[in-house]
XYZ file of C-alpha atoms in Angstrom:
648
model
C -0.028 0.289 0.007
C 1.310 3.268 -0.832
C 1.273 6.219 1.656
C 1.408 9.978 0.942
C 2.457 12.552 3.137
C 0.219 15.509 3.717
C 2.879 17.824 1.999
C 3.252 15.631 -0.865
C -0.744 15.982 -1.530
C -0.507 19.435 -0.991
C 1.765 19.753 -4.019
C -0.051 17.376 -6.121
C -3.054 19.382 -5.597
C -1.348 22.624 -6.181
C 0.129 21.538 -9.586
C -3.409 20.202 -10.650
C -4.488 23.778 -9.716
C -1.954 25.348 -11.748
C -2.666 23.083 -14.876
C -6.368 24.053 -14.454
C -5.603 27.507 -14.580
C -2.977 27.855 -16.983
C -3.579 29.972 -20.109
C -4.415 28.465 -23.080
C -2.083 28.356 -25.916
C -2.970 31.321 -28.348
C -4.923 30.534 -31.380
C -2.782 31.897 -34.473
C -5.251 32.431 -37.394
C -2.809 34.655 -39.401
C 0.605 35.866 -39.798
C 2.623 39.377 -39.654
C 5.768 40.055 -41.710
C 7.870 42.839 -40.300
C 10.179 43.755 -43.553
C 11.642 46.940 -45.142
C 10.674 47.960 -48.674
C 13.052 47.254 -51.701
C 11.204 49.703 -54.258
C 9.732 53.200 -54.359
C 11.218 56.313 -52.835
C 14.734 55.293 -51.873
C 14.930 57.606 -48.897
C 11.959 55.963 -47.386
C 12.699 52.268 -48.070
C 15.060 51.625 -45.181
C 12.038 51.944 -42.377
C 10.028 49.379 -40.621
C 6.804 48.259 -42.087
C 4.158 45.460 -41.726
C 2.353 42.879 -43.649
C -0.549 40.472 -42.950
C -1.633 37.157 -44.277
C -4.200 34.932 -43.385
C -2.373 31.956 -45.191
C 1.241 32.873 -45.250
C 1.331 32.851 -49.106
C -1.163 35.953 -49.964
C 0.275 38.982 -48.575
C -1.171 42.743 -47.751
C 0.746 45.561 -46.891
C -0.724 47.520 -43.673
C -0.688 51.338 -43.563
C -0.703 51.611 -47.574
C 3.037 50.129 -47.473
C 3.811 53.478 -45.350
C 6.301 53.113 -42.548
C 4.829 51.783 -39.217
C 7.660 53.962 -37.316
C 9.632 56.309 -39.023
C 13.436 55.423 -38.689
C 14.271 59.039 -37.642
C 12.329 58.234 -34.567
C 13.923 54.785 -33.538
C 17.419 54.876 -34.969
C 21.001 56.479 -34.968
C 21.630 56.558 -38.581
C 18.196 57.554 -39.787
C 17.557 54.166 -41.217
C 16.782 50.453 -40.274
C 17.293 47.185 -42.112
C 16.645 43.555 -41.763
C 13.677 43.707 -38.908
C 13.269 40.716 -36.820
C 10.079 40.087 -34.811
C 9.521 37.381 -32.004
C 6.721 36.516 -30.005
C 8.010 36.378 -26.329
C 7.476 33.618 -23.923
C 3.950 33.789 -22.711
C 2.729 34.803 -26.109
C 1.765 38.539 -24.888
C 5.286 40.503 -25.353
C 6.765 41.302 -28.814
C 10.569 41.869 -29.498
C 11.855 43.221 -32.605
C 15.827 43.855 -33.683
C 16.965 45.633 -36.729
C 20.026 46.865 -38.360
C 21.038 50.484 -37.712
C 22.081 51.412 -40.978
C 20.967 54.085 -43.751
C 22.479 52.592 -46.584
C 20.818 55.379 -49.168
C 22.365 57.939 -47.022
C 25.425 56.693 -45.469
C 26.403 53.787 -48.139
C 27.843 50.477 -47.394
C 31.025 51.604 -45.445
C 29.921 50.943 -41.880
C 27.247 50.754 -39.366
C 27.221 51.495 -35.788
C 24.975 48.900 -34.197
C 21.643 47.584 -33.995
C 17.997 48.745 -32.682
C 16.057 47.073 -29.858
C 12.290 47.464 -29.718
C 9.588 45.786 -27.376
C 5.888 46.028 -27.398
C 3.057 44.268 -25.398
C 0.641 45.008 -27.910
C 2.026 45.294 -31.506
C 1.028 49.104 -31.555
C 3.201 50.642 -29.404
C 6.575 50.429 -29.096
C 9.592 51.306 -27.057
C 13.284 51.352 -28.547
C 16.783 51.689 -27.587
C 19.850 52.148 -29.985
C 22.693 49.926 -29.200
C 25.975 51.759 -30.721
C 28.192 48.827 -30.162
C 31.613 50.714 -31.032
C 30.603 53.313 -28.145
C 29.220 50.732 -25.799
C 32.425 48.177 -26.302
C 35.301 50.310 -27.748
C 37.904 47.921 -26.555
C 36.476 45.045 -28.748
C 34.089 46.508 -31.155
C 35.986 49.896 -31.280
C 36.998 49.070 -34.960
C 33.564 47.184 -35.952
C 32.798 47.839 -39.517
C 29.093 46.028 -39.845
C 26.721 44.908 -37.186
C 24.007 43.205 -39.315
C 20.639 41.374 -38.921
C 20.486 41.043 -35.160
C 17.800 38.323 -34.250
C 16.439 37.236 -31.073
C 15.701 34.001 -29.705
C 14.592 32.801 -26.010
C 16.815 30.549 -24.269
C 14.869 28.473 -21.748
C 17.972 27.354 -19.928
C 19.402 31.025 -19.337
C 15.675 31.861 -19.141
C 16.850 35.128 -20.897
C 16.710 36.521 -24.550
C 19.591 36.181 -26.541
C 20.290 38.591 -29.482
C 22.942 37.494 -32.024
C 24.059 39.162 -35.361
C 26.685 39.267 -37.937
C 30.115 41.554 -37.210
C 32.634 42.330 -39.457
C 35.696 44.351 -38.551
C 37.497 46.734 -40.530
C 40.711 45.535 -42.509
C 39.327 41.951 -41.840
C 36.925 40.136 -44.407
C 35.584 37.652 -41.609
C 31.876 37.786 -41.122
C 31.062 35.925 -37.896
C 28.002 35.615 -35.586
C 28.052 37.260 -31.977
C 25.564 37.216 -29.302
C 24.783 38.678 -25.959
C 21.916 38.317 -23.456
C 19.078 41.189 -23.494
C 18.554 43.062 -20.075
C 15.064 42.112 -18.476
C 13.693 45.522 -20.152
C 15.015 44.668 -23.521
C 16.932 47.968 -23.884
C 20.480 46.537 -24.218
C 22.866 43.939 -23.313
C 23.839 42.569 -20.128
C 27.651 42.426 -20.940
C 29.792 42.796 -24.120
C 28.770 40.587 -27.032
C 31.002 37.210 -27.438
C 31.864 35.105 -30.471
C 29.134 32.705 -31.143
C 29.457 31.059 -34.378
C 32.332 31.250 -36.844
C 31.207 29.222 -40.515
C 33.816 27.789 -42.455
C 33.871 30.609 -45.145
C 31.885 33.287 -43.191
C 28.026 33.984 -43.048
C 25.572 36.692 -42.756
C 21.498 36.820 -41.879
C 21.460 34.104 -39.041
C 17.844 32.685 -38.152
C 17.624 30.150 -35.382
C 14.787 28.191 -34.629
C 14.434 25.141 -31.927
C 12.619 21.650 -33.157
C 12.766 18.596 -31.067
C 15.977 19.158 -29.073
C 18.101 20.799 -31.904
C 18.607 24.387 -32.583
C 18.504 24.961 -36.441
C 20.763 27.802 -37.527
C 19.989 28.937 -41.205
C 22.211 31.386 -42.507
C 23.735 32.976 -45.921
C 26.865 31.028 -46.422
C 28.962 30.726 -49.454
C 31.993 28.093 -50.782
C 35.519 29.360 -51.677
C 38.318 27.604 -53.810
C 41.970 27.084 -52.618
C 42.731 30.775 -53.455
C 39.874 32.198 -51.342
C 37.719 33.047 -54.405
C 33.994 32.404 -53.622
C 32.584 30.366 -56.179
C 28.962 29.796 -54.741
C 26.635 31.242 -52.340
C 23.068 30.500 -50.751
C 20.986 29.404 -47.618
C 23.086 27.143 -45.575
C 22.702 25.252 -41.844
C 24.229 24.382 -38.934
C 22.974 22.653 -35.858
C 23.590 22.300 -32.102
C 22.106 21.454 -28.896
C 22.685 24.507 -27.272
C 22.583 28.421 -28.149
C 26.135 28.378 -27.153
C 27.347 25.663 -29.512
C 29.169 23.739 -30.577
C 27.600 24.159 -34.053
C 27.996 21.397 -36.524
C 27.912 23.002 -40.196
C 26.236 21.243 -43.103
C 27.920 22.614 -46.351
C 25.009 21.588 -48.521
C 22.625 24.593 -49.905
C 19.093 24.520 -49.045
C 17.493 27.111 -51.322
C 16.551 26.269 -55.022
C 18.926 28.690 -56.496
C 22.370 27.965 -55.289
C 23.238 26.434 -58.435
C 21.573 29.067 -61.002
C 23.675 32.070 -60.018
C 20.688 33.795 -58.698
C 21.398 35.281 -55.581
C 19.288 35.023 -52.173
C 19.886 36.357 -48.947
C 17.609 37.339 -45.576
C 16.598 33.692 -45.028
C 13.808 33.398 -42.488
C 12.025 30.272 -41.072
C 8.350 29.773 -39.294
C 6.085 27.318 -38.558
C 2.662 27.443 -40.280
C -0.021 27.822 -37.783
C -2.057 24.339 -36.859
C 0.608 22.569 -38.991
C 3.737 20.324 -38.845
C 5.206 22.174 -41.709
C 7.930 25.072 -41.991
C 8.589 27.568 -44.323
C 11.936 28.755 -45.516
C 11.834 32.056 -47.230
C 14.327 34.282 -49.032
C 14.773 37.480 -50.160
C 15.777 37.406 -54.037
C 16.960 40.786 -53.453
C 18.079 41.663 -57.324
C 14.686 40.490 -58.646
C 11.993 41.975 -56.132
C 10.943 38.397 -55.366
C 10.309 36.616 -52.272
C 10.019 33.003 -52.321
C 9.867 29.935 -50.137
C 10.537 26.248 -49.680
C 8.562 23.760 -47.425
C 9.689 21.147 -44.738
C 8.396 19.004 -42.018
C 11.762 18.133 -40.353
C 13.822 21.291 -41.363
C 16.379 18.858 -43.070
C 14.787 18.154 -46.250
C 12.922 21.010 -48.313
C 10.741 20.851 -51.225
C 12.809 21.355 -54.334
C 10.346 23.904 -56.511
C 10.188 27.142 -54.698
C 6.949 28.852 -54.452
C 6.127 32.501 -54.495
C 4.758 34.872 -52.314
C 2.082 37.073 -53.578
C 2.107 40.640 -52.075
C 1.201 44.304 -52.807
C 4.665 45.198 -51.634
C 8.322 44.516 -52.299
C 10.119 43.449 -48.970
C 13.486 43.165 -48.218
C 15.115 40.939 -45.516
C 12.289 40.395 -42.982
C 10.558 37.498 -40.501
C 7.531 36.507 -39.730
C 5.089 35.407 -36.610
C 1.555 34.075 -36.332
C -1.081 36.408 -34.806
C -4.370 35.494 -33.345
C -7.610 37.301 -34.928
C -7.900 39.766 -31.795
C -4.459 40.899 -32.897
C -5.222 41.008 -36.569
C -7.981 43.214 -35.577
C -5.960 45.424 -33.494
C -3.298 46.057 -36.127
C -5.974 46.836 -38.602
C -7.705 49.362 -36.341
C -4.414 51.100 -36.144
C -2.957 50.824 -39.721
C -5.365 49.171 -41.771
C -4.963 46.650 -44.763
C -5.434 43.439 -42.706
C -7.335 41.075 -45.266
C -10.924 40.610 -44.374
C -11.014 36.785 -43.699
C -8.684 37.535 -40.462
C -11.251 40.095 -39.419
C -14.477 38.535 -40.243
C -16.266 36.986 -37.024
C -16.731 32.973 -37.163
C -18.591 32.196 -33.889
C -21.897 33.241 -33.864
C -21.155 35.074 -30.394
C -18.285 37.065 -32.451
C -18.524 40.447 -33.564
C -16.107 42.717 -35.345
C -16.435 46.527 -34.687
C -15.077 48.970 -36.772
C -15.437 52.728 -37.697
C -15.612 53.916 -41.172
C -13.628 57.033 -42.110
C -15.651 57.824 -45.344
C -16.211 56.200 -48.418
C -16.181 52.986 -49.318
C -17.719 52.698 -45.923
C -16.123 49.002 -45.367
C -12.355 48.154 -46.636
C -11.487 45.243 -45.371
C -13.984 43.407 -47.495
C -14.853 44.110 -51.163
C -18.469 44.356 -50.941
C -21.371 45.066 -53.636
C -25.138 45.063 -54.479
C -26.391 46.652 -51.295
C -29.518 46.118 -49.545
C -30.839 48.060 -46.243
C -33.108 47.534 -43.655
C -33.955 50.000 -40.544
C -35.320 48.369 -37.764
C -35.508 50.939 -34.586
C -32.805 52.881 -34.266
C -30.503 50.222 -36.209
C -29.806 50.632 -39.770
C -28.751 46.552 -41.191
C -26.677 46.763 -44.333
C -26.509 43.323 -46.303
C -24.168 43.306 -48.895
C -22.748 40.759 -51.859
C -19.358 39.787 -51.078
C -16.527 40.166 -54.214
C -13.796 37.608 -52.889
C -10.545 39.689 -53.483
C -9.265 42.317 -55.202
C -8.020 42.422 -58.665
C -10.537 39.881 -60.120
C -11.086 39.343 -63.779
C -14.684 38.304 -63.449
C -17.240 37.827 -60.481
C -16.161 35.847 -57.669
C -19.104 35.968 -55.176
C -19.369 32.910 -52.950
C -21.432 34.272 -49.727
C -23.118 37.394 -48.255
C -22.153 39.847 -45.449
C -24.348 41.734 -43.137
C -23.388 44.784 -40.914
C -25.198 46.942 -38.487
C -25.089 50.399 -37.130
C -26.656 52.948 -35.190
C -24.843 56.146 -36.574
C -23.553 55.296 -40.010
C -20.094 55.764 -38.777
C -19.520 52.897 -35.912
C -20.249 49.247 -37.524
C -20.796 45.708 -36.545
C -20.094 43.041 -38.656
C -21.378 39.498 -37.707
C -20.407 35.871 -39.027
C -21.254 34.915 -42.705
C -24.933 34.652 -42.627
C -25.503 32.817 -45.776
C -23.404 31.283 -48.518
C -24.465 29.858 -51.869
C -23.692 26.659 -51.091
C -26.845 26.830 -48.559
C -28.867 26.616 -51.601
C -28.301 22.888 -53.068
C -29.862 23.688 -56.178
C -27.810 26.975 -56.965
C -25.657 25.169 -59.505
C -24.169 28.133 -60.877
C -22.228 28.591 -57.621
C -22.825 32.355 -57.964
C -23.735 34.630 -55.028
C -25.563 37.536 -56.826
C -27.486 40.497 -55.564
C -29.998 39.866 -52.730
C -32.666 41.967 -50.399
C -33.899 41.447 -47.067
C -37.086 42.298 -45.545
C -38.924 41.535 -42.299
C -42.376 39.933 -42.159
C -44.156 38.441 -39.014
C -40.886 38.358 -36.692
C -38.890 36.494 -39.453
C -36.348 37.930 -41.960
C -36.307 36.732 -45.459
C -33.714 37.092 -47.767
C -34.139 36.998 -51.306
C -30.891 36.093 -53.369
C -29.866 36.005 -57.096
C -27.695 33.135 -58.463
C -26.831 34.018 -62.181
C -28.801 31.380 -64.123
C -29.973 29.356 -61.386
C -33.015 31.603 -60.292
C -33.846 33.658 -57.290
C -34.285 31.909 -54.076
C -35.466 32.860 -50.430
C -33.657 32.186 -47.032
C -34.901 32.858 -43.611
C -33.769 33.546 -40.247
C -35.145 34.790 -36.773
C -32.572 37.716 -36.628
C -31.288 40.318 -39.039
C -27.949 38.973 -38.690
C -29.022 35.245 -39.192
C -27.805 32.797 -39.769
C -30.144 32.203 -42.623
C -31.522 28.738 -44.154
C -33.121 28.157 -47.401
C -36.907 28.586 -46.791
C -38.109 26.510 -50.083
C -35.315 24.166 -51.255
C -35.847 25.184 -54.544
C -35.754 28.491 -56.564
C -38.740 31.057 -56.098
C -38.012 32.082 -59.507
C -36.407 30.954 -62.560
C -35.728 32.220 -66.368
C -39.076 30.392 -67.078
C -40.700 33.194 -65.176
C -38.859 35.911 -67.247
C -41.059 35.312 -70.328
C -39.849 38.314 -72.510
C -36.186 37.224 -71.614
C -34.095 34.963 -73.711
C -30.441 35.290 -71.880
C -29.536 32.948 -68.994
C -28.896 35.966 -66.301
C -32.499 37.256 -66.666
C -33.835 36.394 -63.289
C -31.103 38.295 -61.088
C -31.404 41.266 -58.452
C -34.715 40.757 -56.484
C -36.104 43.825 -54.409
C -38.869 43.464 -52.157
C -41.200 46.378 -51.268
C -43.930 46.014 -48.702
C -46.556 48.772 -49.268
C -48.769 50.529 -46.322
C -51.462 47.879 -46.862
C -48.946 45.150 -45.888
C -49.344 43.793 -49.258
C -45.375 42.602 -50.293
C -43.949 42.917 -54.040
C -40.957 41.491 -55.612
C -39.345 43.015 -58.363
C -36.425 41.866 -60.181
C -34.686 41.322 -64.014
C -31.914 41.867 -66.280
C -32.985 44.058 -69.680
C -36.316 43.267 -68.780
C -37.940 44.390 -65.363
C -40.392 42.020 -63.953
C -42.727 42.126 -60.600
C -45.256 39.975 -58.929
C -47.255 40.250 -55.459
C -45.856 37.849 -52.734
C -48.467 35.939 -50.345
C -48.289 36.844 -46.660
C -45.721 33.763 -46.159
C -43.569 35.385 -48.047
C -42.284 32.419 -50.073
C -45.008 32.027 -52.736
C -45.995 34.289 -55.544
C -49.597 35.712 -55.146
C -50.756 36.147 -58.680
C -49.095 36.190 -62.154
C -45.769 37.623 -63.087
C -46.119 40.674 -65.084
C -43.548 43.038 -66.964
C -43.133 46.642 -66.083
C -42.576 48.780 -69.248
C -42.968 52.634 -69.906
C -42.046 55.726 -72.168
C -38.181 56.143 -71.703
C -37.352 52.883 -69.574
C -33.976 51.782 -70.289
C -33.722 49.129 -68.010
C -30.439 47.132 -67.101
C -30.909 45.511 -63.640
C -31.153 46.407 -60.041
C -34.515 47.870 -59.327
C -35.254 49.363 -56.203
C -38.827 50.624 -55.192
C -39.421 53.307 -52.043
C -42.508 55.352 -51.154
C -42.864 59.056 -50.047
C -45.396 61.187 -49.473
C -47.959 58.737 -51.508
C -45.229 58.781 -54.181
C -43.782 55.364 -55.617
C -40.219 55.655 -56.775
C -38.807 53.045 -58.977
C -34.841 53.252 -59.384
C -32.875 51.272 -61.687
C -29.516 50.781 -63.319
C -29.495 51.947 -67.029
C -27.179 51.725 -69.858
C -23.469 50.088 -69.531
C -21.637 51.102 -67.970
C -24.449 51.544 -65.599
C -26.185 54.792 -64.049
C -28.952 54.634 -61.805
C -31.974 56.486 -63.312
C -35.429 56.516 -61.706
C -39.388 57.284 -62.399
C -42.557 57.724 -60.207
C -45.655 56.771 -60.039
C -49.128 57.212 -57.983
C -49.648 53.173 -58.009
C -47.150 50.674 -57.286
C -47.982 48.957 -60.706
C -47.743 52.299 -62.599
C -48.009 53.998 -64.816
C -44.553 55.172 -64.142
C -43.178 58.648 -65.487
C -39.361 58.617 -66.366
C -37.349 61.053 -64.307
C -34.207 61.062 -65.474
C -30.608 60.331 -63.950
C -30.322 60.079 -60.194
C -26.561 58.680 -59.874
C -23.874 59.036 -62.478
C -21.531 56.028 -63.259
C -19.731 54.780 -59.926
C -15.994 55.399 -60.287
C -13.819 52.559 -61.395
C -17.108 50.307 -61.864
C -19.241 49.155 -64.681
C -21.920 47.983 -62.534
C -24.209 50.454 -59.873
C -26.587 49.137 -57.596
C -28.457 51.048 -55.135
C -30.444 50.941 -52.015
C -32.462 53.767 -50.830
C -33.672 54.430 -47.205
C -34.688 56.685 -44.823
C -32.679 56.364 -41.348
C -33.617 58.591 -38.622
C -35.183 61.536 -40.491
C -32.501 61.717 -43.261
C -32.934 59.924 -46.713
C -29.744 58.042 -47.891
C -28.372 56.543 -51.485
C -26.370 53.256 -50.820
C -24.433 52.225 -53.848
C -21.248 50.635 -55.042
C -18.182 51.801 -56.647
C -14.468 50.544 -57.543
C -13.037 52.678 -55.178
C -10.493 50.519 -52.844
C -6.873 51.591 -53.786
C -4.987 49.753 -55.759
C -7.198 46.673 -56.271
C -10.803 47.729 -56.592
C -12.659 47.724 -59.873
C -15.617 46.000 -61.634
C -15.204 42.707 -60.121
C -13.874 44.306 -56.663
C -16.381 46.518 -55.749
C -16.878 48.688 -52.197
C -20.056 49.913 -50.711
C -20.443 53.730 -50.176
C -23.277 55.760 -48.799
C -24.211 59.178 -49.507
C -26.976 61.867 -48.852
C -30.256 61.719 -51.026
C -32.239 65.095 -51.590
C -35.734 65.893 -52.988
C -37.027 68.734 -54.449
C -39.843 70.662 -53.089
C -42.163 69.157 -56.038
C -41.017 65.655 -54.614
C -38.108 65.026 -57.510
C -35.062 63.582 -56.664
C -31.872 65.511 -57.016
C -28.686 64.273 -58.595
C -26.880 62.423 -55.807
C -23.366 63.933 -55.169
C -20.892 60.905 -54.625
C -18.228 62.055 -52.016
C -15.058 60.742 -50.562
C -16.059 61.841 -47.307
C -19.200 60.015 -46.992
C -21.936 61.099 -44.537
C -21.930 62.129 -41.230
C -22.653 60.412 -38.025
C -26.552 60.344 -37.839
C -28.122 60.756 -34.417
C -31.625 60.677 -33.424
C -33.491 64.047 -33.884
C -35.271 65.291 -30.966
């Protein structure tokens, strides 16, 4: 029989309690890339920038690729290069180091040291300048280069080790030196010591730990018996301790060492929720960044892959980030891809502030529909998947709400085209949401598969197919012969409660809806009148007993409108309401009154630089009436509308 002492039991219980209270590991859903720029204005290239990716392949610059922190604020020379970013132990602190060097101004002759930065939120950074020559003149007074500093946590010492390449004046050797950082990451505990001397010298070191081994990647080279370099590329050494000894493997890991294509600035990071690692490197003479994959850090894929990016990074590094961190970065600098901001769980929300038009800049949104419920405006949007498209790529719909047209809430994706099993086209085209009897009905179009309807208990969804089949198909579009005639549904509920549905392309159709909102109540009719040059996007609203039909006309599309005394007409053409919406062939509107003010909601191709006819963005501007009830031409603005408040 085993007996336990009271002390042993207490220790055991304490360990159990600690295990229960230990914070869960962060859920990394994206990636942050710290880099300096390789193109554009040379006076601004050597400055710290950030990029973000959801998949570590497609990258987007933050802050429009402008510096995150100007080098003049953090460096001695006025420039920084080779930024390395590290998430600290515990996951809440972040450390960066960079070469203190401004080559454009001072050339390659020498640099004095490094820059060290520390943050607990990725937004606000404290910095220190370490002039190695001045701090340690006896050993480093004749230093020529202090290059590419990086940081790694040493679990044995429980400290952060900073390592970098050093070259002294009058000496061709390129060796790695290292020193432990002070607790506040503002300097070194003591003078840096020689860490590793590669056979032929090396630069751009990057260390990663896996399965009991430290893997030390660097740009190395091979020389002939006369000391002439005959080959260079990415090599590696391994060791069981950060203090060495390091065992060099003289083989080259990158795909270009035999092709006379130069690479440098290698960096290795682990993919989120994967056992795969990425070895990336800078093809600096070609303005390309490429990578190879590995699961063991010994064997890498032979064929390189390329990043896609809207910037030209030079020597940088990558860490995983959480969705919360991605949202924080976007709130500060913008540019984070929408997939990293989009809520996933039913309880999650993403809140953001509009700064003008376009209203939403982290997604490409189109074909707006709007519904006012109490003091809240609900905005329902089509979703152009990515920027720079050559055709429509729309697979789901999005939903937002606001109480002031400035501060917005985004909800999880409420409806996808695959939620309609009959929609074989796979296209999530324009829709419209209305409320009836405590339910919300979302009428959607699917290109040639027809118009469907989904239902939900809340405006934000989730929605589900209410019929299991289309409500309308091309067979209902009796005057049309083309396949995309049955699109763009719009619902109008009259004062007597009767609901109507309008839709069409090239020909405008309408019909009554039954009170259950999922069946027609009578025949489909076609709307025609003198001057009616209808393309698509019908919308009906009512004011002072007058019915207003607005619609897209021509191509590229403008918005025109007509009025009538009865819902079925006859309508009288009144003219153009909205001109061609910049950089977009299509023009699709929603007209609502919110807190006593009419608004015109539309889309354009206004996101720089990837917006366009297939990568559109929703905007909101004021709508104004003349004294005779006609509509004034909409003035499209960059500033958008001012925040709206309830009128007293």
